[in-house]
mmCIF file of C-alpha atoms and ligand atoms in Angstrom:
data_model
loop_
_atom_site.group_PDB
_atom_site.id
_atom_site.type_symbol
_atom_site.label_atom_id
_atom_site.label_comp_id
_atom_site.label_asym_id
_atom_site.label_seq_id
_atom_site.Cartn_x
_atom_site.Cartn_y
_atom_site.Cartn_z
ATOM 1 C CA MET H 1 -39.251 -27.738 -0.637
ATOM 2 C CA LEU H 2 -35.570 -27.038 -0.957
ATOM 3 C CA THR H 3 -33.944 -27.756 -4.273
ATOM 4 C CA LYS H 4 -30.955 -30.076 -4.194
ATOM 5 C CA HIS H 5 -28.651 -27.119 -4.896
ATOM 6 C CA ALA H 6 -30.196 -24.931 -2.196
ATOM 7 C CA ASN H 7 -30.103 -27.773 0.292
ATOM 8 C CA PHE H 8 -26.398 -28.366 -0.428
ATOM 9 C CA THR H 9 -25.701 -24.635 -0.124
ATOM 10 C CA PHE H 10 -27.557 -24.420 3.193
ATOM 11 C CA MET H 11 -25.530 -27.260 4.631
ATOM 12 C CA THR H 12 -22.166 -26.083 3.387
ATOM 13 C CA LYS H 13 -19.683 -25.612 6.213
ATOM 14 C CA VAL H 14 -16.461 -23.651 5.796
ATOM 15 C CA LEU H 15 -13.797 -24.163 8.444
ATOM 16 C CA VAL H 16 -11.190 -21.465 9.092
ATOM 17 C CA ALA H 17 -8.343 -23.410 10.737
ATOM 18 C CA THR H 18 -5.551 -21.068 11.762
ATOM 19 C CA GLU H 19 -3.077 -22.132 14.410
ATOM 20 C CA LYS H 20 -1.593 -18.644 13.886
ATOM 21 C CA PRO H 21 -4.765 -16.538 13.791
ATOM 22 C CA PHE H 22 -5.627 -13.836 11.288
ATOM 23 C CA ALA H 23 -6.207 -10.249 12.428
ATOM 24 C CA LYS H 24 -9.795 -9.758 13.696
ATOM 25 C CA GLU H 25 -10.677 -7.559 10.690
ATOM 26 C CA ALA H 26 -9.739 -10.427 8.362
ATOM 27 C CA VAL H 27 -11.800 -12.980 10.305
ATOM 28 C CA ASP H 28 -14.824 -10.648 10.308
ATOM 29 C CA GLY H 29 -14.470 -10.210 6.530
ATOM 30 C CA ILE H 30 -14.127 -13.944 5.914
ATOM 31 C CA VAL H 31 -17.203 -14.724 8.027
ATOM 32 C CA LYS H 32 -19.205 -12.072 6.162
ATOM 33 C CA ILE H 33 -18.318 -13.549 2.739
ATOM 34 C CA ILE H 34 -19.114 -17.085 3.869
ATOM 35 C CA GLU H 35 -22.450 -16.104 5.425
ATOM 36 C CA LYS H 36 -23.437 -13.934 2.444
ATOM 37 C CA ALA H 37 -23.042 -17.019 0.246
ATOM 38 C CA GLY H 38 -25.417 -18.893 2.566
ATOM 39 C CA PHE H 39 -22.690 -21.096 4.025
ATOM 40 C CA THR H 40 -21.861 -21.688 7.677
ATOM 41 C CA PRO H 41 -18.491 -20.505 8.998
ATOM 42 C CA VAL H 42 -16.684 -22.521 11.671
ATOM 43 C CA LEU H 43 -13.652 -21.020 13.424
ATOM 44 C CA LEU H 44 -10.740 -22.999 14.848
ATOM 45 C CA GLU H 45 -8.103 -20.449 15.843
ATOM 46 C CA SER H 46 -4.954 -20.604 18.004
ATOM 47 C CA TYR H 47 -5.256 -24.361 18.484
ATOM 48 C CA SER H 48 -2.346 -26.553 19.461
ATOM 49 C CA GLY H 49 -1.644 -30.155 18.499
ATOM 50 C CA LYS H 50 -3.353 -32.055 15.709
ATOM 51 C CA GLN H 51 -6.456 -33.401 17.480
ATOM 52 C CA PRO H 52 -8.506 -30.174 17.446
ATOM 53 C CA LEU H 53 -7.985 -29.987 13.677
ATOM 54 C CA LEU H 54 -8.896 -33.659 13.184
ATOM 55 C CA ASP H 55 -12.100 -33.096 15.191
ATOM 56 C CA ALA H 56 -12.998 -29.858 13.412
ATOM 57 C CA VAL H 57 -12.681 -31.191 9.843
ATOM 58 C CA VAL H 58 -15.092 -34.121 10.250
ATOM 59 C CA ASP H 59 -18.175 -32.506 8.691
ATOM 60 C CA VAL H 60 -16.845 -29.511 6.750
ATOM 61 C CA ASP H 61 -17.018 -28.992 2.985
ATOM 62 C CA ALA H 62 -14.241 -26.431 2.719
ATOM 63 C CA ILE H 63 -11.217 -25.339 4.746
ATOM 64 C CA ILE H 64 -9.205 -22.128 4.821
ATOM 65 C CA ILE H 65 -5.733 -22.591 6.284
ATOM 66 C CA ARG H 66 -2.417 -20.772 6.674
ATOM 67 C CA SER H 67 0.657 -22.891 7.470
ATOM 68 C CA ASP H 68 -1.619 -25.474 9.100
ATOM 69 C CA ILE H 69 -0.737 -29.020 8.069
ATOM 70 C CA ILE H 70 -3.270 -30.772 5.856
ATOM 71 C CA ASP H 71 -1.806 -34.263 5.581
ATOM 72 C CA LYS H 72 -3.429 -37.573 4.652
ATOM 73 C CA GLU H 73 -4.688 -38.151 8.187
ATOM 74 C CA VAL H 74 -6.529 -34.819 8.173
ATOM 75 C CA ILE H 75 -7.899 -35.478 4.690
ATOM 76 C CA ASP H 76 -9.080 -38.959 5.706
ATOM 77 C CA ALA H 77 -10.871 -37.426 8.688
ATOM 78 C CA ALA H 78 -12.536 -34.780 6.484
ATOM 79 C CA LYS H 79 -15.156 -36.995 4.876
ATOM 80 C CA GLN H 80 -17.159 -34.151 3.251
ATOM 81 C CA LEU H 81 -14.182 -32.072 2.135
ATOM 82 C CA LYS H 82 -14.320 -30.651 -1.390
ATOM 83 C CA ILE H 83 -11.840 -27.783 -1.296
ATOM 84 C CA VAL H 84 -8.936 -26.543 0.818
ATOM 85 C CA VAL H 85 -7.535 -23.067 0.257
ATOM 86 C CA ARG H 86 -4.167 -22.056 1.608
ATOM 87 C CA ALA H 87 -4.512 -18.322 2.378
ATOM 88 C CA GLY H 88 -0.992 -17.561 1.242
ATOM 89 C CA ALA H 89 1.602 -18.521 -1.326
ATOM 90 C CA GLY H 90 3.383 -21.747 -0.302
ATOM 91 C CA TYR H 91 1.307 -24.934 -0.274
ATOM 92 C CA ASP H 92 4.008 -27.336 0.896
ATOM 93 C CA ASN H 93 1.834 -27.896 3.992
ATOM 94 C CA ILE H 94 -0.870 -29.647 1.940
ATOM 95 C CA ASP H 95 -0.624 -33.273 0.827
ATOM 96 C CA LEU H 96 -1.627 -32.608 -2.771
ATOM 97 C CA ALA H 97 -1.533 -36.278 -3.795
ATOM 98 C CA ALA H 98 -3.960 -37.167 -1.004
ATOM 99 C CA CYS H 99 -6.251 -34.303 -2.087
ATOM 100 C CA THR H 100 -6.153 -35.400 -5.723
ATOM 101 C CA ALA H 101 -6.843 -39.033 -4.804
ATOM 102 C CA ARG H 102 -10.047 -37.910 -3.090
ATOM 103 C CA GLY H 103 -10.985 -35.368 -5.804
ATOM 104 C CA ILE H 104 -10.435 -32.487 -3.399
ATOM 105 C CA VAL H 105 -9.424 -29.174 -4.966
ATOM 106 C CA ALA H 106 -6.411 -27.435 -3.386
ATOM 107 C CA MET H 107 -5.753 -23.741 -4.023
ATOM 108 C CA ASN H 108 -3.490 -20.949 -2.849
ATOM 109 C CA THR H 109 -3.948 -17.173 -3.027
ATOM 110 C CA PRO H 110 -0.814 -16.075 -4.900
ATOM 111 C CA GLY H 111 0.467 -12.552 -4.359
ATOM 112 C CA GLN H 112 -2.004 -11.621 -1.629
ATOM 113 C CA ASN H 113 0.545 -11.492 1.189
ATOM 114 C CA ALA H 114 3.606 -10.697 -0.960
ATOM 115 C CA ASN H 115 4.048 -7.084 0.134
ATOM 116 C CA ALA H 116 4.142 -8.008 3.828
ATOM 117 C CA VAL H 117 6.948 -10.497 3.162
ATOM 118 C CA ALA H 118 8.870 -8.061 0.956
ATOM 119 C CA GLU H 119 8.710 -5.354 3.621
ATOM 120 C CA LEU H 120 9.974 -7.812 6.246
ATOM 121 C CA VAL H 121 13.034 -8.550 4.083
ATOM 122 C CA PHE H 122 14.046 -4.906 4.411
ATOM 123 C CA GLY H 123 13.030 -4.695 8.051
ATOM 124 C CA MET H 124 15.443 -7.513 8.837
ATOM 125 C CA MET H 125 18.216 -6.185 6.587
ATOM 126 C CA VAL H 126 18.102 -2.658 8.044
ATOM 127 C CA PHE H 127 17.841 -3.990 11.623
ATOM 128 C CA PHE H 128 20.872 -6.185 11.061
ATOM 129 C CA ALA H 129 22.941 -3.629 9.118
ATOM 130 C CA ARG H 130 22.363 -1.168 11.998
ATOM 131 C CA VAL H 131 23.578 -3.750 14.552
ATOM 132 C CA GLY H 132 20.165 -4.434 16.066
ATOM 133 C CA PHE H 133 19.701 -0.702 16.793
ATOM 134 C CA ASN H 134 22.112 -1.046 19.699
ATOM 135 C CA GLY H 135 23.821 2.315 19.189
ATOM 136 C CA LYS H 136 27.008 0.949 17.584
ATOM 137 C CA SER H 137 28.067 2.112 14.120
ATOM 138 C CA GLY H 138 26.521 -0.052 11.393
ATOM 139 C CA THR H 139 26.367 -0.068 7.603
ATOM 140 C CA GLU H 140 23.926 1.111 4.922
ATOM 141 C CA LEU H 141 22.100 -0.770 2.202
ATOM 142 C CA ARG H 142 22.652 1.924 -0.425
ATOM 143 C CA GLY H 143 25.143 0.845 -3.075
ATOM 144 C CA LYS H 144 25.203 -2.775 -1.892
ATOM 145 C CA THR H 145 24.424 -5.687 -4.218
ATOM 146 C CA LEU H 146 21.188 -7.612 -3.683
ATOM 147 C CA GLY H 147 20.494 -10.930 -5.395
ATOM 148 C CA ILE H 148 16.866 -12.016 -5.609
ATOM 149 C CA HIS H 149 16.633 -15.781 -5.867
ATOM 150 C CA ALA H 150 13.314 -16.367 -7.679
ATOM 151 C CA TYR H 151 11.408 -13.516 -9.235
ATOM 152 C CA GLY H 152 7.771 -14.217 -8.367
ATOM 153 C CA ASN H 153 5.290 -11.941 -6.619
ATOM 154 C CA ILE H 154 7.557 -11.377 -3.608
ATOM 155 C CA GLY H 155 10.811 -11.155 -5.566
ATOM 156 C CA LYS H 156 9.329 -8.459 -7.793
ATOM 157 C CA LEU H 157 8.305 -6.338 -4.792
ATOM 158 C CA VAL H 158 11.685 -6.870 -3.120
ATOM 159 C CA ALA H 159 13.321 -5.498 -6.292
ATOM 160 C CA LYS H 160 11.078 -2.425 -6.270
ATOM 161 C CA ILE H 161 11.846 -1.603 -2.622
ATOM 162 C CA ALA H 162 15.572 -2.334 -3.083
ATOM 163 C CA LYS H 163 15.757 0.230 -5.846
ATOM 164 C CA GLY H 164 14.298 2.811 -3.458
ATOM 165 C CA PHE H 165 17.153 1.980 -1.071
ATOM 166 C CA GLY H 166 19.648 2.540 -3.899
ATOM 167 C CA MET H 167 20.807 -1.075 -3.975
ATOM 168 C CA LYS H 168 22.220 -2.735 -7.116
ATOM 169 C CA VAL H 169 19.610 -5.372 -7.876
ATOM 170 C CA TYR H 170 20.171 -8.736 -9.580
ATOM 171 C CA ALA H 171 17.820 -11.685 -9.988
ATOM 172 C CA PHE H 172 17.888 -15.307 -11.024
ATOM 173 C CA ASP H 173 14.745 -17.186 -12.010
ATOM 174 C CA PRO H 174 14.794 -19.919 -14.677
ATOM 175 C CA TYR H 175 10.981 -19.699 -14.958
ATOM 176 C CA VAL H 176 10.807 -15.942 -15.677
ATOM 177 C CA SER H 177 12.128 -14.513 -18.949
ATOM 178 C CA HIS H 178 15.063 -12.127 -18.901
ATOM 179 C CA SER H 179 12.918 -9.449 -20.573
ATOM 180 C CA VAL H 180 10.333 -9.508 -17.758
ATOM 181 C CA ILE H 181 13.042 -9.074 -15.114
ATOM 182 C CA GLU H 182 15.001 -6.485 -17.074
ATOM 183 C CA ALA H 183 11.788 -4.453 -17.643
ATOM 184 C CA ASP H 184 11.904 -3.714 -13.891
ATOM 185 C CA GLY H 185 15.449 -2.371 -14.184
ATOM 186 C CA VAL H 186 16.861 -5.499 -12.569
ATOM 187 C CA VAL H 187 19.870 -7.370 -13.969
ATOM 188 C CA SER H 188 18.720 -10.867 -14.934
ATOM 189 C CA LEU H 189 21.433 -13.482 -14.457
ATOM 190 C CA ALA H 190 21.702 -16.721 -16.417
ATOM 191 C CA THR H 191 22.868 -18.944 -13.570
ATOM 192 C CA VAL H 192 22.247 -19.242 -9.855
ATOM 193 C CA GLU H 193 26.026 -19.449 -9.298
ATOM 194 C CA GLU H 194 26.442 -15.962 -10.770
ATOM 195 C CA LEU H 195 23.798 -14.593 -8.385
ATOM 196 C CA TYR H 196 25.594 -15.929 -5.302
ATOM 197 C CA SER H 197 29.019 -14.886 -6.620
ATOM 198 C CA MET H 198 27.981 -11.307 -7.357
ATOM 199 C CA CYS H 199 25.730 -10.379 -4.456
ATOM 200 C CA GLN H 200 26.603 -9.476 -0.875
ATOM 201 C CA TYR H 201 22.920 -9.823 0.087
ATOM 202 C CA VAL H 202 20.886 -12.734 -1.281
ATOM 203 C CA SER H 203 17.139 -12.869 -0.601
ATOM 204 C CA LEU H 204 15.459 -16.248 -1.059
ATOM 205 C CA HIS H 205 12.010 -16.531 -2.593
ATOM 206 C CA ILE H 206 11.945 -20.130 -3.811
ATOM 207 C CA PRO H 207 9.206 -22.554 -2.741
ATOM 208 C CA ALA H 208 9.998 -25.714 -0.771
ATOM 209 C CA THR H 209 9.751 -28.568 -3.255
ATOM 210 C CA GLU H 210 11.527 -31.913 -3.694
ATOM 211 C CA LYS H 211 13.950 -30.095 -5.976
ATOM 212 C CA THR H 212 14.669 -27.094 -3.748
ATOM 213 C CA ILE H 213 14.826 -28.661 -0.279
ATOM 214 C CA LYS H 214 18.434 -28.343 1.019
ATOM 215 C CA SER H 215 19.411 -26.809 -2.344
ATOM 216 C CA ILE H 216 21.019 -23.747 -0.714
ATOM 217 C CA ASN H 217 24.193 -25.623 0.024
ATOM 218 C CA TYR H 218 27.925 -25.191 0.596
ATOM 219 C CA THR H 219 28.737 -24.897 -3.110
ATOM 220 C CA LEU H 220 26.412 -21.943 -3.546
ATOM 221 C CA LEU H 221 26.964 -20.217 -0.210
ATOM 222 C CA SER H 222 30.750 -20.376 -0.425
ATOM 223 C CA LYS H 223 30.543 -18.241 -3.582
ATOM 224 C CA MET H 224 29.101 -15.237 -1.727
ATOM 225 C CA PRO H 225 31.439 -12.247 -1.411
ATOM 226 C CA LYS H 226 32.882 -10.734 1.778
ATOM 227 C CA GLY H 227 30.276 -9.561 4.275
ATOM 228 C CA ALA H 228 27.725 -12.029 2.901
ATOM 229 C CA VAL H 229 24.175 -11.828 4.273
ATOM 230 C CA LEU H 230 21.703 -14.575 3.379
ATOM 231 C CA VAL H 231 18.078 -13.514 3.913
ATOM 232 C CA ASN H 232 15.480 -16.266 4.086
ATOM 233 C CA THR H 233 11.794 -15.384 4.242
ATOM 234 C CA ALA H 234 10.936 -18.495 2.200
ATOM 235 C CA ARG H 235 11.184 -21.850 4.019
ATOM 236 C CA LYS H 236 13.843 -23.127 6.405
ATOM 237 C CA GLU H 237 13.801 -26.462 4.552
ATOM 238 C CA VAL H 238 15.460 -24.990 1.445
ATOM 239 C CA ILE H 239 18.644 -24.373 3.425
ATOM 240 C CA HIS H 240 21.205 -27.130 3.852
ATOM 241 C CA GLU H 241 21.729 -26.273 7.532
ATOM 242 C CA ASP H 242 24.854 -28.379 8.039
ATOM 243 C CA ASP H 243 26.452 -26.652 5.056
ATOM 244 C CA LEU H 244 25.419 -23.246 6.354
ATOM 245 C CA LEU H 245 26.935 -24.044 9.752
ATOM 246 C CA LYS H 246 30.132 -25.171 8.005
ATOM 247 C CA ILE H 247 30.310 -21.795 6.224
ATOM 248 C CA PHE H 248 29.657 -20.034 9.548
ATOM 249 C CA SER H 249 32.577 -21.914 11.132
ATOM 250 C CA GLU H 250 34.880 -21.031 8.225
ATOM 251 C CA ARG H 251 33.854 -17.423 7.604
ATOM 252 C CA SER H 252 33.276 -14.931 10.411
ATOM 253 C CA ASP H 253 31.998 -12.427 7.815
ATOM 254 C CA PHE H 254 28.961 -14.568 6.907
ATOM 255 C CA SER H 255 25.500 -13.775 8.380
ATOM 256 C CA TYR H 256 22.042 -15.310 8.147
ATOM 257 C CA LEU H 257 18.662 -13.610 8.655
ATOM 258 C CA ALA H 258 15.590 -15.813 8.618
ATOM 259 C CA ASP H 259 11.870 -15.558 9.154
ATOM 260 C CA VAL H 260 11.594 -18.591 11.432
ATOM 261 C CA GLN H 261 14.317 -20.305 13.382
ATOM 262 C CA PRO H 262 16.428 -23.000 11.720
ATOM 263 C CA SER H 263 16.157 -26.551 13.091
ATOM 264 C CA LYS H 264 19.667 -26.222 14.546
ATOM 265 C CA VAL H 265 18.998 -22.868 16.206
ATOM 266 C CA ALA H 266 20.897 -23.900 19.381
ATOM 267 C CA GLU H 267 24.149 -24.243 17.401
ATOM 268 C CA PHE H 268 23.790 -20.730 16.029
ATOM 269 C CA GLU H 269 22.984 -19.355 19.484
ATOM 270 C CA GLN H 270 25.891 -21.119 21.185
ATOM 271 C CA ASN H 271 28.589 -20.304 18.647
ATOM 272 C CA TYR H 272 27.643 -17.383 16.430
ATOM 273 C CA LYS H 273 26.047 -14.603 18.497
ATOM 274 C CA GLY H 274 25.671 -11.348 16.544
ATOM 275 C CA ARG H 275 25.790 -13.041 13.134
ATOM 276 C CA PHE H 276 22.145 -14.024 12.759
ATOM 277 C CA PHE H 277 18.600 -12.900 13.371
ATOM 278 C CA PHE H 278 15.664 -15.316 13.531
ATOM 279 C CA THR H 279 12.005 -14.547 14.139
ATOM 280 C CA PRO H 280 10.605 -16.859 16.859
ATOM 281 C CA LYS H 281 7.568 -17.695 14.706
ATOM 282 C CA LYS H 282 6.978 -17.209 10.971
ATOM 283 C CA ILE H 283 5.771 -13.609 10.701
ATOM 284 C CA GLY H 284 6.353 -12.684 7.046
ATOM 285 C CA ALA H 285 2.659 -12.569 6.230
ATOM 286 C CA GLN H 286 1.548 -11.502 9.683
ATOM 287 C CA THR H 287 0.124 -8.057 8.928
ATOM 288 C CA GLU H 288 -3.471 -6.908 9.070
ATOM 289 C CA GLU H 289 -3.325 -6.051 5.367
ATOM 290 C CA ALA H 290 -1.909 -9.412 4.292
ATOM 291 C CA ASN H 291 -4.410 -11.256 6.506
ATOM 292 C CA ILE H 292 -7.286 -9.337 4.933
ATOM 293 C CA ASN H 293 -5.978 -9.757 1.372
ATOM 294 C CA ALA H 294 -5.227 -13.487 1.643
ATOM 295 C CA GLY H 295 -8.106 -14.413 3.977
ATOM 296 C CA LEU H 296 -10.806 -12.676 1.951
ATOM 297 C CA ALA H 297 -9.373 -14.010 -1.315
ATOM 298 C CA ALA H 298 -9.511 -17.541 0.127
ATOM 299 C CA ALA H 299 -13.146 -17.108 1.213
ATOM 300 C CA LYS H 300 -14.117 -15.728 -2.213
ATOM 301 C CA GLN H 301 -12.324 -18.588 -3.979
ATOM 302 C CA ILE H 302 -14.297 -21.106 -1.920
ATOM 303 C CA VAL H 303 -17.593 -19.398 -2.729
ATOM 304 C CA GLY H 304 -16.607 -19.222 -6.418
ATOM 305 C CA PHE H 305 -15.741 -22.905 -6.500
ATOM 306 C CA ILE H 306 -18.788 -24.189 -4.633
ATOM 307 C CA THR H 307 -21.318 -21.977 -6.390
ATOM 308 C CA ASN H 308 -19.809 -21.805 -9.908
ATOM 309 C CA GLY H 309 -17.143 -24.530 -10.097
ATOM 310 C CA ASP H 310 -14.424 -21.879 -10.533
ATOM 311 C CA THR H 311 -11.052 -23.616 -10.231
ATOM 312 C CA THR H 312 -8.800 -20.579 -10.821
ATOM 313 C CA PHE H 313 -5.746 -20.908 -8.539
ATOM 314 C CA GLN H 314 -6.123 -24.688 -8.212
ATOM 315 C CA VAL H 315 -2.657 -26.114 -7.576
ATOM 316 C CA ASN H 316 -3.412 -29.838 -7.934
ATOM 317 C CA LYS H 317 -4.785 -29.819 -11.497
HETATM 318 C C1 3PG X 401 3.117 -18.115 2.657
HETATM 319 O O1 3PG X 401 3.540 -19.159 2.121
HETATM 320 O O2 3PG X 401 2.163 -17.475 2.173
HETATM 321 C C2 3PG X 401 3.829 -17.565 3.866
HETATM 322 O O3 3PG X 401 4.798 -18.420 4.311
HETATM 323 C C3 3PG X 401 2.876 -17.156 4.967
HETATM 324 O O4 3PG X 401 2.570 -18.182 5.884
HETATM 325 P P1 3PG X 401 1.536 -17.922 7.067
HETATM 326 O O5 3PG X 401 0.183 -17.736 6.491
HETATM 327 O O6 3PG X 401 1.629 -19.145 7.926
HETATM 328 O O7 3PG X 401 1.959 -16.701 7.811
#
């Protein structure tokens, strides 16, 4: 006869719901971890619209997601759900209050895809500084000032790469001590205003929260020096788009590079050709390595939680 624990384990279903699918190697690794633990993997990849997700969550105990939206409707539909793990850093796509109300654990996998995002920052900056590789004379990053807005896992890696490029690196993060930042040979600034005033390039690494949404506004952006380039691999929501467009209309020297198009992309395309670069879909973490790191970490965290009650990386404590 099966013990209660074994019976629960046998029945445990883990859904991998990825509208933007992981690399095959990552999916194979995730499935292996889930099956080794005696659980049943269920794959929902490259879906469109909400209904497939609502249907898929009905009888699952755990979900691995990327930027997939886990709102109250999804949580209400997921009657057996015990844990949702965002394979990535930002968890603004999960309704944490709805999870907490149902006793569902929400986690992320901090740092696992950070290098992919940091490398993209430089990919976009070099591409733009060299005029889209169109053969015209461009500029170099060496000797330029770079301001890192938030010094977490990605910010730290951006600083390391920037130093290799010979950039002058500054950072602002009220949650990280000056000594930690300065230990990396980065100048730690006391105010966000100083960062924007001093740096030609500013790279954003803040999460999207109630406090940060639309916080990158006219007051801050207007402080940036001549030839300003704002680089956003964080979230489009942190930008005050109307303010950014106002700056664009006032200053022909201002440029914006973003991993994912802004909501008002048509206005940029109509009026400001050559002063922006936007990826068509969020691709910061879209590397085989990042998929493997974040995907496998998510699967292991689910196994650790269900088998041992391990709540490391829980974000709704
Ligand atoms: C993150 O928060 O980890 C990144 O934005 C990556 O998102 P993605 O998994 O949808 O690519």
